[in-house]
mmCIF file of C-alpha atoms in Angstrom:
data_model
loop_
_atom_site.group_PDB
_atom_site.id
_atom_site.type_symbol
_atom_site.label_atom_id
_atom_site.label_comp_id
_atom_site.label_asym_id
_atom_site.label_seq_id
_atom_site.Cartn_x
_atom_site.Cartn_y
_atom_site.Cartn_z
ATOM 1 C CA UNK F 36 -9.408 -58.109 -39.091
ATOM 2 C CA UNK F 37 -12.012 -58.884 -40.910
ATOM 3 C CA UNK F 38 -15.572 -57.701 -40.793
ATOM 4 C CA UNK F 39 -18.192 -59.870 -40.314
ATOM 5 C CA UNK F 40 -20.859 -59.851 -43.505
ATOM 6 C CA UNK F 41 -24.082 -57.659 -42.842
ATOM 7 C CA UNK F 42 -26.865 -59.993 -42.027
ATOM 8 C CA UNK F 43 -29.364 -60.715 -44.995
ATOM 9 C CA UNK F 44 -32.632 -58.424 -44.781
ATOM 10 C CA UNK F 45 -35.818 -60.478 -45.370
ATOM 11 C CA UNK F 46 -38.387 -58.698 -47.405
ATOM 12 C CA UNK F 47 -41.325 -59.675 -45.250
ATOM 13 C CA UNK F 48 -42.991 -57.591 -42.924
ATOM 14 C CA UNK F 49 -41.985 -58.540 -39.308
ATOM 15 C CA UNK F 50 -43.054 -56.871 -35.645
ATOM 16 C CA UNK F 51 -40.867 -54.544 -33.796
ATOM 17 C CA UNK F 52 -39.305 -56.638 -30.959
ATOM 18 C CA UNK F 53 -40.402 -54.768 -27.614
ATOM 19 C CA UNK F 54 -36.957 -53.459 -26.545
ATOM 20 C CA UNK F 55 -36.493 -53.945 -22.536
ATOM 21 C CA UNK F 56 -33.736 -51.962 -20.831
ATOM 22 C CA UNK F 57 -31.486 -54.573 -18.980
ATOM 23 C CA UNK F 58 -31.755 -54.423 -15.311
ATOM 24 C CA UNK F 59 -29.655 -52.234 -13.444
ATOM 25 C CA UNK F 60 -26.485 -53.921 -11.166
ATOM 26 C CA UNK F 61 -27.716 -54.499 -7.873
ATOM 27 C CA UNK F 62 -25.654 -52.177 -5.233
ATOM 28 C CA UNK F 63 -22.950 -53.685 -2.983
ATOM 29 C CA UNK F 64 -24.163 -53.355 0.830
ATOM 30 C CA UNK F 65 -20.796 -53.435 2.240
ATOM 31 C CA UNK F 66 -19.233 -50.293 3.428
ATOM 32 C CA UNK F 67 -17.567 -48.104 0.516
ATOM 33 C CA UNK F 68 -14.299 -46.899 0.472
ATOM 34 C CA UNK F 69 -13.528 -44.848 -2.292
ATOM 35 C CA UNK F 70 -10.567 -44.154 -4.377
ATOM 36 C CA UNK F 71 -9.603 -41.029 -6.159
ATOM 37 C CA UNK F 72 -9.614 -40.955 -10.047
ATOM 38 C CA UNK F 73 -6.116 -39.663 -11.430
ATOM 39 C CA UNK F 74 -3.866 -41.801 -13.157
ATOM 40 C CA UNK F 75 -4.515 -45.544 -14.135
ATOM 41 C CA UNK F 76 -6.481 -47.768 -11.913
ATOM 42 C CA UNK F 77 -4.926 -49.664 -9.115
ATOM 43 C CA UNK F 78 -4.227 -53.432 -10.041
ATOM 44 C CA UNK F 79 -6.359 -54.307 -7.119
ATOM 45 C CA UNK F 80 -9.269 -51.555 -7.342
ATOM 46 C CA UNK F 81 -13.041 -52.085 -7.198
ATOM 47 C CA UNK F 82 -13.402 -49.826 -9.139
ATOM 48 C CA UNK F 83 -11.696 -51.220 -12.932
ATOM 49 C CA UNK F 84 -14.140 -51.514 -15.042
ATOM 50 C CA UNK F 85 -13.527 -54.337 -17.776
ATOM 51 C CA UNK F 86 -13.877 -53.840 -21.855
ATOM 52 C CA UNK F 87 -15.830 -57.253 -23.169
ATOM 53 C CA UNK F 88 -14.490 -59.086 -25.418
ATOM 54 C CA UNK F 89 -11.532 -56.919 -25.928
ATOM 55 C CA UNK F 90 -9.928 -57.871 -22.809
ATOM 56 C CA UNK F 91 -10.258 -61.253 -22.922
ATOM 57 C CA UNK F 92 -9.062 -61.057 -26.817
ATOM 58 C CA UNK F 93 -5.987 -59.461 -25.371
ATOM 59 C CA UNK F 94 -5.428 -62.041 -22.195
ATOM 60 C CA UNK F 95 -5.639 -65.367 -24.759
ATOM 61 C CA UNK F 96 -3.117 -63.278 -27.232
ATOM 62 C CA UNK F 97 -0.301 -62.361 -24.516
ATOM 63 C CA UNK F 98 0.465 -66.071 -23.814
ATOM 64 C CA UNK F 99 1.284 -66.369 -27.414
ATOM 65 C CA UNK F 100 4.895 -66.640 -28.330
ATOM 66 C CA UNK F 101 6.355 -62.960 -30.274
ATOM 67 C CA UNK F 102 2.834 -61.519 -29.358
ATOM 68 C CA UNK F 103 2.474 -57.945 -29.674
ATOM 69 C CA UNK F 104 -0.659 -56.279 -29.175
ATOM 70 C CA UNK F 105 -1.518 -52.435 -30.249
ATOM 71 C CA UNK F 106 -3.770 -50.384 -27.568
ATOM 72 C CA UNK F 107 -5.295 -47.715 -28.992
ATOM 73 C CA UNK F 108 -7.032 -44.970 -27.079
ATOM 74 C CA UNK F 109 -7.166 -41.208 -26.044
ATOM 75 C CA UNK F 110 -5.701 -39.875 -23.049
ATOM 76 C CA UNK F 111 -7.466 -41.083 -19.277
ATOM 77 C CA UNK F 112 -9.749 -43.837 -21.462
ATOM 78 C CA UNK F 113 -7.888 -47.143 -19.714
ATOM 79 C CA UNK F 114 -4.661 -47.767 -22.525
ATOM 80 C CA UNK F 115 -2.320 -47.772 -18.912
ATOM 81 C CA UNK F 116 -4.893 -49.670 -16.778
ATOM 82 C CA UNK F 117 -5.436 -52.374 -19.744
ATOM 83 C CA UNK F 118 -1.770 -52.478 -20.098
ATOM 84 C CA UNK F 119 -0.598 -53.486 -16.364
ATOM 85 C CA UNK F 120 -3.038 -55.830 -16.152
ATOM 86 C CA UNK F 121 -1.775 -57.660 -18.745
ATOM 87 C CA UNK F 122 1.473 -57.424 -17.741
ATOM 88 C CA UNK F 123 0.284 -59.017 -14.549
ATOM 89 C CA UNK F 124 -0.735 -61.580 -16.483
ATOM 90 C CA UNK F 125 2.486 -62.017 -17.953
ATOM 91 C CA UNK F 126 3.849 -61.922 -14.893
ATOM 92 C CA UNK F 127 1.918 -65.088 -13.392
ATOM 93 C CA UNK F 128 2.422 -67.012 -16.738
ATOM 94 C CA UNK F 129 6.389 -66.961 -15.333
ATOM 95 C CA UNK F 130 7.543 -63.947 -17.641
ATOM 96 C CA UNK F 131 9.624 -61.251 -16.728
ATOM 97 C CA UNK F 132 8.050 -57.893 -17.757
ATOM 98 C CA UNK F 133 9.129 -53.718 -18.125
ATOM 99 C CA UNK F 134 6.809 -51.569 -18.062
ATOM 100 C CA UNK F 135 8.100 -48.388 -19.875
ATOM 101 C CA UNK F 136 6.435 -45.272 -20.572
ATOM 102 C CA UNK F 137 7.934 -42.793 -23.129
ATOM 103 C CA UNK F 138 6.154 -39.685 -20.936
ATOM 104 C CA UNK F 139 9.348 -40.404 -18.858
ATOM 105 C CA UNK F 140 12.533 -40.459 -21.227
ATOM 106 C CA UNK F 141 15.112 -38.177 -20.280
ATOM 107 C CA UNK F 142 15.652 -35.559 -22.579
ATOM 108 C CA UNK F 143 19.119 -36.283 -24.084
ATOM 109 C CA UNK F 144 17.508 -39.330 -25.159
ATOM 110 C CA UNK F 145 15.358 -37.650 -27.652
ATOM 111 C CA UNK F 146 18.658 -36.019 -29.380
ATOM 112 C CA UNK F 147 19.024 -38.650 -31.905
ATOM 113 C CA UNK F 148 18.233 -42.563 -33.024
ATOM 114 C CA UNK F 149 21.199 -44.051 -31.467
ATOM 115 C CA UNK F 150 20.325 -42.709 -27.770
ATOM 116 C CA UNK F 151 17.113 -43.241 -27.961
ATOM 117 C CA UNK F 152 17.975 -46.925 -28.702
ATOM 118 C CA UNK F 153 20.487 -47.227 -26.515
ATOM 119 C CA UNK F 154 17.963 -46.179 -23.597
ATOM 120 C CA UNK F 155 15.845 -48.528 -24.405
ATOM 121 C CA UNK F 156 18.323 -51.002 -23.997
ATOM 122 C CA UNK F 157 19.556 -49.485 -21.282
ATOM 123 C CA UNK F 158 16.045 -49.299 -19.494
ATOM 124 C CA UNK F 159 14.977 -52.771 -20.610
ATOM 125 C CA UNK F 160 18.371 -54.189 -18.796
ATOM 126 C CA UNK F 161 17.612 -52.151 -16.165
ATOM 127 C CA UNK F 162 14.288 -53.251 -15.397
ATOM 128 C CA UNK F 163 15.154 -56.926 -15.463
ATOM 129 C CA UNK F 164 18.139 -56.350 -13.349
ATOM 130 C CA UNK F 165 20.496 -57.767 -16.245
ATOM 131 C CA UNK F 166 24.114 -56.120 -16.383
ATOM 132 C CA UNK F 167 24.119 -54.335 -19.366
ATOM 133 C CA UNK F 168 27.624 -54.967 -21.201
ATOM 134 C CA UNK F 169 28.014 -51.266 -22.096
ATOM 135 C CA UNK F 170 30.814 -52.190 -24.043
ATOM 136 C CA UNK F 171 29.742 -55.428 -25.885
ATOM 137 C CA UNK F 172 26.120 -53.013 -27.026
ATOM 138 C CA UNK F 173 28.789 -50.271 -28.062
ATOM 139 C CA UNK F 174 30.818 -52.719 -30.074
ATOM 140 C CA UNK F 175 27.497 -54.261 -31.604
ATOM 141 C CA UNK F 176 25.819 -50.935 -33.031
ATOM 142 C CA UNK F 177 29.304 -49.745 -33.953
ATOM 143 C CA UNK F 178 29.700 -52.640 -36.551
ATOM 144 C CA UNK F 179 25.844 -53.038 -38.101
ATOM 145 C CA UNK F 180 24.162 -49.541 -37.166
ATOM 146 C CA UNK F 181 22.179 -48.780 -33.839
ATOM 147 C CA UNK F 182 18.744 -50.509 -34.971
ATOM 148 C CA UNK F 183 20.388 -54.226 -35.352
ATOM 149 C CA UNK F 184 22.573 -53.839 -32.858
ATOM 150 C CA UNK F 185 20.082 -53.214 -30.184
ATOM 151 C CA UNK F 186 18.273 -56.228 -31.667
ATOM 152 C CA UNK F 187 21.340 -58.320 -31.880
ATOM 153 C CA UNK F 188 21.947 -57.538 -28.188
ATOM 154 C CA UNK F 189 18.499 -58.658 -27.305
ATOM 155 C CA UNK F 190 19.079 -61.815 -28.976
ATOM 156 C CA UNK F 191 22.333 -62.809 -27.973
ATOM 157 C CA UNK F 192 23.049 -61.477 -24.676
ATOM 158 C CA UNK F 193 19.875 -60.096 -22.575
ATOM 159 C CA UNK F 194 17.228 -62.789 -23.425
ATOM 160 C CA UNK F 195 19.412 -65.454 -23.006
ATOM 161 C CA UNK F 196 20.620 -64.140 -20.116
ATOM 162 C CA UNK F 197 17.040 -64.002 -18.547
ATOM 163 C CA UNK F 198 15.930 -67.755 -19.339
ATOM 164 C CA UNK F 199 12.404 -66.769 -19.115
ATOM 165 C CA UNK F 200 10.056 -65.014 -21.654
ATOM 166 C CA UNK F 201 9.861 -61.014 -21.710
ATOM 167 C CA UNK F 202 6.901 -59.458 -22.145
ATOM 168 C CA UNK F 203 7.820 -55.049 -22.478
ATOM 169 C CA UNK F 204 4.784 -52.635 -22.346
ATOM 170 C CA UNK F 205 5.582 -49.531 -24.224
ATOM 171 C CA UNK F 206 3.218 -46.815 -23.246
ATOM 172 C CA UNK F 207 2.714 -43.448 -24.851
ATOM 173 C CA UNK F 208 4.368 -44.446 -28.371
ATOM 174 C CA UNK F 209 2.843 -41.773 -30.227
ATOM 175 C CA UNK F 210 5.175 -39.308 -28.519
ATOM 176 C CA UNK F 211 7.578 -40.190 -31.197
ATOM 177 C CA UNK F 212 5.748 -38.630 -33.867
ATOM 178 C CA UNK F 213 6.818 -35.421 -33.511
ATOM 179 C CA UNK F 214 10.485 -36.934 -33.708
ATOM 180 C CA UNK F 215 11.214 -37.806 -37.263
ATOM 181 C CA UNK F 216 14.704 -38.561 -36.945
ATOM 182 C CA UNK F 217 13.487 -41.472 -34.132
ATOM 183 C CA UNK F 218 10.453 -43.255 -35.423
ATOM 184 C CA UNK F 219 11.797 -44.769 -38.314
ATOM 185 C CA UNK F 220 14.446 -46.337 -36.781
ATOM 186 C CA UNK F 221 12.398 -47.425 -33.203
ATOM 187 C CA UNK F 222 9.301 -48.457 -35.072
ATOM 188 C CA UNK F 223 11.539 -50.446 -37.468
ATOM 189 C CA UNK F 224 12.992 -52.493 -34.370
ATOM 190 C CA UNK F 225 9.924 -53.410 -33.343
ATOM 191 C CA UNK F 226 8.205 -54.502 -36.342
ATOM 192 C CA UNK F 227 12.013 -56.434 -36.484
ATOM 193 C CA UNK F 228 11.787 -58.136 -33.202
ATOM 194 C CA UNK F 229 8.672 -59.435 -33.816
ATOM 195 C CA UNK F 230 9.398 -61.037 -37.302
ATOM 196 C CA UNK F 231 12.372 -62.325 -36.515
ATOM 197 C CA UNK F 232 10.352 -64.093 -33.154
ATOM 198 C CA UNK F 233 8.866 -66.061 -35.504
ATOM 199 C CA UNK F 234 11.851 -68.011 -37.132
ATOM 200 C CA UNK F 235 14.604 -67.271 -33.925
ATOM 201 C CA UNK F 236 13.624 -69.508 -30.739
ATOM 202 C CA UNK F 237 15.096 -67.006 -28.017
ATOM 203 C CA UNK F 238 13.233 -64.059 -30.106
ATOM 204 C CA UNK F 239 10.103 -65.705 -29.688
ATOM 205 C CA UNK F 240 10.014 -65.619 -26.219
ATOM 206 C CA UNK F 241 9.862 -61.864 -26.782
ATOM 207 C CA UNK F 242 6.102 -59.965 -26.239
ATOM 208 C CA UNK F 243 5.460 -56.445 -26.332
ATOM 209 C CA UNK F 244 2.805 -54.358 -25.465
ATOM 210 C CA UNK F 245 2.508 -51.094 -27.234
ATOM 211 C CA UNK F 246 0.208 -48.337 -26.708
ATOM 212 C CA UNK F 247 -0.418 -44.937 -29.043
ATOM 213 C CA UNK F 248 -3.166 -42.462 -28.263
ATOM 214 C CA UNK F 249 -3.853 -41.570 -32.121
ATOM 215 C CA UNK F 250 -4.039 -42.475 -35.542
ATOM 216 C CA UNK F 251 -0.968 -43.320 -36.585
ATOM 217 C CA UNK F 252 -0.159 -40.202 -39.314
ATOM 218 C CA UNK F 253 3.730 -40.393 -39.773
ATOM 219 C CA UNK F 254 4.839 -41.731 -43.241
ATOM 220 C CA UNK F 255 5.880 -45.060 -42.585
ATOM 221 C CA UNK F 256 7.261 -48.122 -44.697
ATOM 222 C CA UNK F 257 4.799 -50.774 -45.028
ATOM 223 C CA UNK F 258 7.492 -53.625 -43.955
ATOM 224 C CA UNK F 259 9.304 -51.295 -40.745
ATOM 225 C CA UNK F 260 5.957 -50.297 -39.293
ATOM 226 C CA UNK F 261 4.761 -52.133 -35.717
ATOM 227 C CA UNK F 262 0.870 -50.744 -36.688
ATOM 228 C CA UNK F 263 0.198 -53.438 -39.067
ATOM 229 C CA UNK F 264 0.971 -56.447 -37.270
ATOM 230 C CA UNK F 265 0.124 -58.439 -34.363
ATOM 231 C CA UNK F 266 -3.392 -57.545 -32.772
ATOM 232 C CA UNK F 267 -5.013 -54.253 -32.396
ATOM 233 C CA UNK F 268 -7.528 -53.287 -29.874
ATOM 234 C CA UNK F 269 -9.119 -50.157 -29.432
ATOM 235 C CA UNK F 270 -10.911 -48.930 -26.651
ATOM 236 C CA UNK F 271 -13.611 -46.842 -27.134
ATOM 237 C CA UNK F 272 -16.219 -45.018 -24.094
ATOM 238 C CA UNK F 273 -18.307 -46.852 -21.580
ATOM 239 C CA UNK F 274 -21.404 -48.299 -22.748
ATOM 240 C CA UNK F 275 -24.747 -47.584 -20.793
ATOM 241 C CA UNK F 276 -24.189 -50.793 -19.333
ATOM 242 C CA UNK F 277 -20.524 -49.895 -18.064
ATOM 243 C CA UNK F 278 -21.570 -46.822 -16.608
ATOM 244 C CA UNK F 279 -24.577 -48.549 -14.587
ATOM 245 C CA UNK F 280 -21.738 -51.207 -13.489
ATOM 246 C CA UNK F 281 -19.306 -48.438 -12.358
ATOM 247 C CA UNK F 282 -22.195 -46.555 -10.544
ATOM 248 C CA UNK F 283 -23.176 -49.777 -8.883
ATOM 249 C CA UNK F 284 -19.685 -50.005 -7.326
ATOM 250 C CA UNK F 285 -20.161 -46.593 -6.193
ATOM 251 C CA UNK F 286 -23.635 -47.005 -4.347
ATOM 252 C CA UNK F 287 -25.144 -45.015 -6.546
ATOM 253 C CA UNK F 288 -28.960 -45.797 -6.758
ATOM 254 C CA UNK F 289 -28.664 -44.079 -9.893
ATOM 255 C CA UNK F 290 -32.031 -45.549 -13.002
ATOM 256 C CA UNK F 291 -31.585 -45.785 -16.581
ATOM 257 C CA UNK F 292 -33.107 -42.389 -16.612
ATOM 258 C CA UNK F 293 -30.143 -40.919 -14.587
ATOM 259 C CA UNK F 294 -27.145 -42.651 -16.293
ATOM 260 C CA UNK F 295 -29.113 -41.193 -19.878
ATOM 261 C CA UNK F 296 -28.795 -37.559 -18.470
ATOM 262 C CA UNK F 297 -25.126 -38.101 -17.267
ATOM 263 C CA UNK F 298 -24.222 -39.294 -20.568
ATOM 264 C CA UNK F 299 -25.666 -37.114 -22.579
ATOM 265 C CA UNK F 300 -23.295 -34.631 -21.097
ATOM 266 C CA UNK F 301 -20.105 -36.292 -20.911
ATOM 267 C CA UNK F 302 -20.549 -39.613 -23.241
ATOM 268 C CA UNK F 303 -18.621 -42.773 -21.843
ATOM 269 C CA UNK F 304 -15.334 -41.229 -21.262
ATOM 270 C CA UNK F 305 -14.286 -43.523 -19.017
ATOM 271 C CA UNK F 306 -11.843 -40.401 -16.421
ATOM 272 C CA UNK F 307 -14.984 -38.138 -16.856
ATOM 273 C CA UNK F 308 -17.889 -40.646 -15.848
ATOM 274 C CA UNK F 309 -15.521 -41.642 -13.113
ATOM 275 C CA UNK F 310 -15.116 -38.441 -11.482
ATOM 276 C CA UNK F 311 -18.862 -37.359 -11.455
ATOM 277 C CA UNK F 312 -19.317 -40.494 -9.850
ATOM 278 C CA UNK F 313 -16.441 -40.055 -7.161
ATOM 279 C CA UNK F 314 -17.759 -36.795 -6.153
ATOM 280 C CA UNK F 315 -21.135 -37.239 -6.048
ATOM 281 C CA UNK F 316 -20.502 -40.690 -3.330
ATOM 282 C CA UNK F 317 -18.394 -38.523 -1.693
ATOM 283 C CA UNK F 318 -21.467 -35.735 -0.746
ATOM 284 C CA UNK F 319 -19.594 -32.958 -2.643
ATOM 285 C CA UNK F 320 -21.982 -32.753 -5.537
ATOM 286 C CA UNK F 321 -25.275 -33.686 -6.573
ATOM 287 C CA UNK F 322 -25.867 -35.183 -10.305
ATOM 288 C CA UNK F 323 -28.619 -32.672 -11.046
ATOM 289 C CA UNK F 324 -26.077 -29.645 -9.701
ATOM 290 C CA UNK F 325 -23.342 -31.314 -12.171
ATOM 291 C CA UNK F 326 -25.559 -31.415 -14.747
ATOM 292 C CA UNK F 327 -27.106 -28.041 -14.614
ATOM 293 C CA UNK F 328 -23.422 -26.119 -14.360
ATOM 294 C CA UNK F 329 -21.024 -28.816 -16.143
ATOM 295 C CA UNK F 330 -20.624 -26.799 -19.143
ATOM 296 C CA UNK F 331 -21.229 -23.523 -17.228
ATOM 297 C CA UNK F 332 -17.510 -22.054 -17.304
ATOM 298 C CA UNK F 333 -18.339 -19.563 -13.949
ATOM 299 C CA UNK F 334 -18.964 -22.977 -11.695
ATOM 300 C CA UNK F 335 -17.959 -25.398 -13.454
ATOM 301 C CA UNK F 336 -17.501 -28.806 -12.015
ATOM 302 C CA UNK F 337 -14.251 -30.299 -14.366
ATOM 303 C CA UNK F 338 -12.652 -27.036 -14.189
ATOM 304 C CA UNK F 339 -9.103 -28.786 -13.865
ATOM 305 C CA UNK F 340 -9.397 -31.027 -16.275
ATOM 306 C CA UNK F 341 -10.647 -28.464 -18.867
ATOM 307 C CA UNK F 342 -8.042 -26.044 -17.556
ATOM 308 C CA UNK F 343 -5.805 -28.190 -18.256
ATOM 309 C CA UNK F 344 -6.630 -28.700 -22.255
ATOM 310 C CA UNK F 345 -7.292 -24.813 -22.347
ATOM 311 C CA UNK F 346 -3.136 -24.915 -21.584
ATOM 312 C CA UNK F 347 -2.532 -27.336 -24.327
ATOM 313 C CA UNK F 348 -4.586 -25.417 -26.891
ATOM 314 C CA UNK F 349 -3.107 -22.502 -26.249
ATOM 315 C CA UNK F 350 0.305 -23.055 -26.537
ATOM 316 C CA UNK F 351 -0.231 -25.044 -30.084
ATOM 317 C CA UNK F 352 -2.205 -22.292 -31.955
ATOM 318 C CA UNK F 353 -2.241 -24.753 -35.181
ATOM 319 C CA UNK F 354 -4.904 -27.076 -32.465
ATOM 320 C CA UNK F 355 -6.315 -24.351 -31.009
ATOM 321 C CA UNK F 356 -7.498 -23.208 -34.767
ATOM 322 C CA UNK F 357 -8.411 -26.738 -35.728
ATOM 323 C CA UNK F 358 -10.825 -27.210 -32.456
ATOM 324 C CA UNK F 359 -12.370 -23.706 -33.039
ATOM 325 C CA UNK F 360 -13.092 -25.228 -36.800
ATOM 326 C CA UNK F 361 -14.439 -28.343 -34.924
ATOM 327 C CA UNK F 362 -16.339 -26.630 -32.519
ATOM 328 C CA UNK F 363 -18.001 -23.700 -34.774
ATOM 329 C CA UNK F 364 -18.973 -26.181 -37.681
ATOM 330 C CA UNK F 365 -22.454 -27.842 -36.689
ATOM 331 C CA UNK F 366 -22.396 -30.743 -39.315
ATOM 332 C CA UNK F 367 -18.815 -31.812 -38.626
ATOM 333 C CA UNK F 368 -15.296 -30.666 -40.330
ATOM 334 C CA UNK F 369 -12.392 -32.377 -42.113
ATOM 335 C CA UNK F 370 -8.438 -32.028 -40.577
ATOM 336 C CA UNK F 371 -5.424 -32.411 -41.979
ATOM 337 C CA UNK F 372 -4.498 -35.939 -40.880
ATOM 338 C CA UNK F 373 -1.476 -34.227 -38.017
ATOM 339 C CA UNK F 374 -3.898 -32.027 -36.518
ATOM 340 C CA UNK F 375 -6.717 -34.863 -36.319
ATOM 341 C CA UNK F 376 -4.254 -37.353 -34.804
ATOM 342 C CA UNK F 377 -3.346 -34.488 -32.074
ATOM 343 C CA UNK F 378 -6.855 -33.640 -31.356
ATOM 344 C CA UNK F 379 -7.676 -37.549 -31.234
ATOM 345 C CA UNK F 380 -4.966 -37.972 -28.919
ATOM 346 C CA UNK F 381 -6.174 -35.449 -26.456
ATOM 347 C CA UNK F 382 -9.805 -36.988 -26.641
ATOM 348 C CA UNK F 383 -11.508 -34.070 -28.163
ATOM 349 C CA UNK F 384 -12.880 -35.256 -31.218
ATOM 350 C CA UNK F 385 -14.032 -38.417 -32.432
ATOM 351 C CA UNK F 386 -15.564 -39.720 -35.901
ATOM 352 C CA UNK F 387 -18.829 -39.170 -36.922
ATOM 353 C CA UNK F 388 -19.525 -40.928 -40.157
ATOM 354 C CA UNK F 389 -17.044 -39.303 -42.164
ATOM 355 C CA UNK F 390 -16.856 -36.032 -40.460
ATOM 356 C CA UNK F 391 -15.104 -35.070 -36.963
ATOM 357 C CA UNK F 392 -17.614 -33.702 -34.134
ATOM 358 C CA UNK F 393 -16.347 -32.913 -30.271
ATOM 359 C CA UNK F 394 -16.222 -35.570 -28.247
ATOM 360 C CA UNK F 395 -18.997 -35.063 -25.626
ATOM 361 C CA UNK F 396 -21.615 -32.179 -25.428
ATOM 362 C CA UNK F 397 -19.154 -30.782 -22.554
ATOM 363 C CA UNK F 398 -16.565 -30.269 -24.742
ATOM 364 C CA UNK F 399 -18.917 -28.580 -27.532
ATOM 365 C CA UNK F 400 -20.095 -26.178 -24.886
ATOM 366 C CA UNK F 401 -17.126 -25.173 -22.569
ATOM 367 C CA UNK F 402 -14.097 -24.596 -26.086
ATOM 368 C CA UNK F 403 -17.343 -22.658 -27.874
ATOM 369 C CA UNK F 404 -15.657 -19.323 -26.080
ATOM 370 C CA UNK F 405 -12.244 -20.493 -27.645
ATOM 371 C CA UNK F 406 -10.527 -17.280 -29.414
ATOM 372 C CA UNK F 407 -9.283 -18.411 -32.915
#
């Protein structure tokens, strides 16, 4: 995408504009019934929290014949909540949609290229309630290879089958990096589905939706690779604005002041800002307790969460090392590309000109006691 040119400086002297903070969102009287943050947002929650203009970028794209669209984000910051949502969408434009997550492929799948394509064939067919023609797909990838086949069998005997446009969200992509002898093969059937959309009428009424948590730091051809195509949207942390929105929905009579303080602890991460906010409309915390022992390890208030990175860390000592580097270096640190895209993925680091820093100031404090 291009980026827009920076704005011409004038040379003469002007006054500071007098910046005013933008009002605060005026809390809902009616009674609040809260919801409990895990997993994506409910397609009918309060509680979602929009990304302007991204999201509107994405809702024009999806009704857009061959669309695909690339979600970008760390874990818990709203990839799987942006993603069902559009599929809704899909859904009331008269497409059919699958909603497949690769957190949930069974593990024989993972063996080699032509079972992994066969169950996302399988799963697609599945989804849409189509018969799949085990033997006609067999007969298909047994002549031209399982990577055409599986696109010949979209093409000639599940799309037409379905009359109506497909739109496929494909969640957690990036778990096929560590899988060398899949990518190539999956990643080239996408990019090949969506070319050939262009020039083959029952292609085109193919979409997909495709979300990776990282960088994307596998070799890949140029011409077999989904990442440089279509439209890609990345979704960063809440703004200040976002977070007053979000504690407006949760009757928080929270100033500028207070939303400040809470960020400068946890940032915008969009699970993390949730949370404080569900527990403190729910009476079990107060924000000055959270902030006074949120990074103190013998009470501290996202002990789960962190618990639950602690585990990851620890059983990868190559990201444990790189984190301690992270952590222990005040002015930032280089990665190898792998270990960045890892580390990325989990939402612990982010960019900070051209160096990596942690994430939030709660991250910084609570891996500091990290053994190397």
């Amino acid at each position: 995408r291009r980026q827009p040119q920076q704005e011409r400086v004038s040379s003469q002297r002007s006054v500071p504009p007098i910046i005013v903070p933008a009002p605060l969102p005026e809390i809902p009287t009616e009674r609040l019934s809260l919801e409990t943050p895990e997993g994506s947002v409910p397609l009918n929650s309060n509680f979602y929290i929009e990304r302007l203009p991204q999201e509107t970028y994405c809702r024009t794209e999806i009704a857009k014949p061959h669309a695909l669209i690339r979600l970008k984000a760390p874990r818990q910051m709203g990839k799987t909540s942006l993603m069902l949502r559009l599929l809704r969408q899909a859904e009331s434009q008269g497409d059919r949609t699958v909603y497949l997550s690769l957190e949930h492929v069974m593990e024989q799948a993972w063996s080699d290229a032509d079972r992994f394509l066969h169950w996302f064939c399988a799963s697609v067919a599945l989804k849409t309630q189509h018969k799949f023609q085990h033997q006609d797909y067999a007969s298909l990838t047994a002549m031209v290879g399982s990577t055409l086949g599986t696109q010949e069998y979209f093409e000639s005997y599940l799309l037409p089958d379905l009359v109506a446009p497909l739109t496929i969200g494909l969640d957690s992509i990036d778990r096929l990096f560590d899988y060398p002898h899949l990518y190539n093969n999956f990643f080239s059937l996408l990019r090949s589905l969506h070319e050939a959309g262009k020039h083959t009428e029952v292609l085109s009424k193919l979409r997909l939706i495709i979300s990776h948590a990282a960088e994307v730091y596998v070799p890949l051809e140029i011409d077999r690779s989904p990442f440089n195509v279509g439209i890609s949207i990345e979704l960063g942390e809440f703004t200040p604005d976002r977070v007053a929105l979000l504690a407006a929905k949760h009757q928080l009579n929270w100033t500028q002041t207070d939303i400040g303080n809470l960020m400068s602890v946890i940032g915008g991460h969009p699970f993390l800002v949730r949370l404080a906010m569900f527990e403190i409309a729910s009476n079990n915390i107060d924000l000055s307790t959270l902030l006074t022992t949120a990074t103190n390890r013998e009470g501290i208030f996202y002990r789960h969460h962190l618990a639950r990175i602690e585990t990851t860390l620890n059983s990868q000592p190559d990201l444990l090392a790189a984190m301690t580097s992270v952590i222990r270096s005040p002015e930032g640190t280089n990665l190898a590309p792998s270990l960045k895209g890892k580390l990325e993925g989990l939402g612990l680091i982010k960019l900070q000109g051209e160096v990596i820093v942690p994430r939030c100031e709660l991250y910084r404090q609570y891996f500091r006691s990290l053994p190397i």
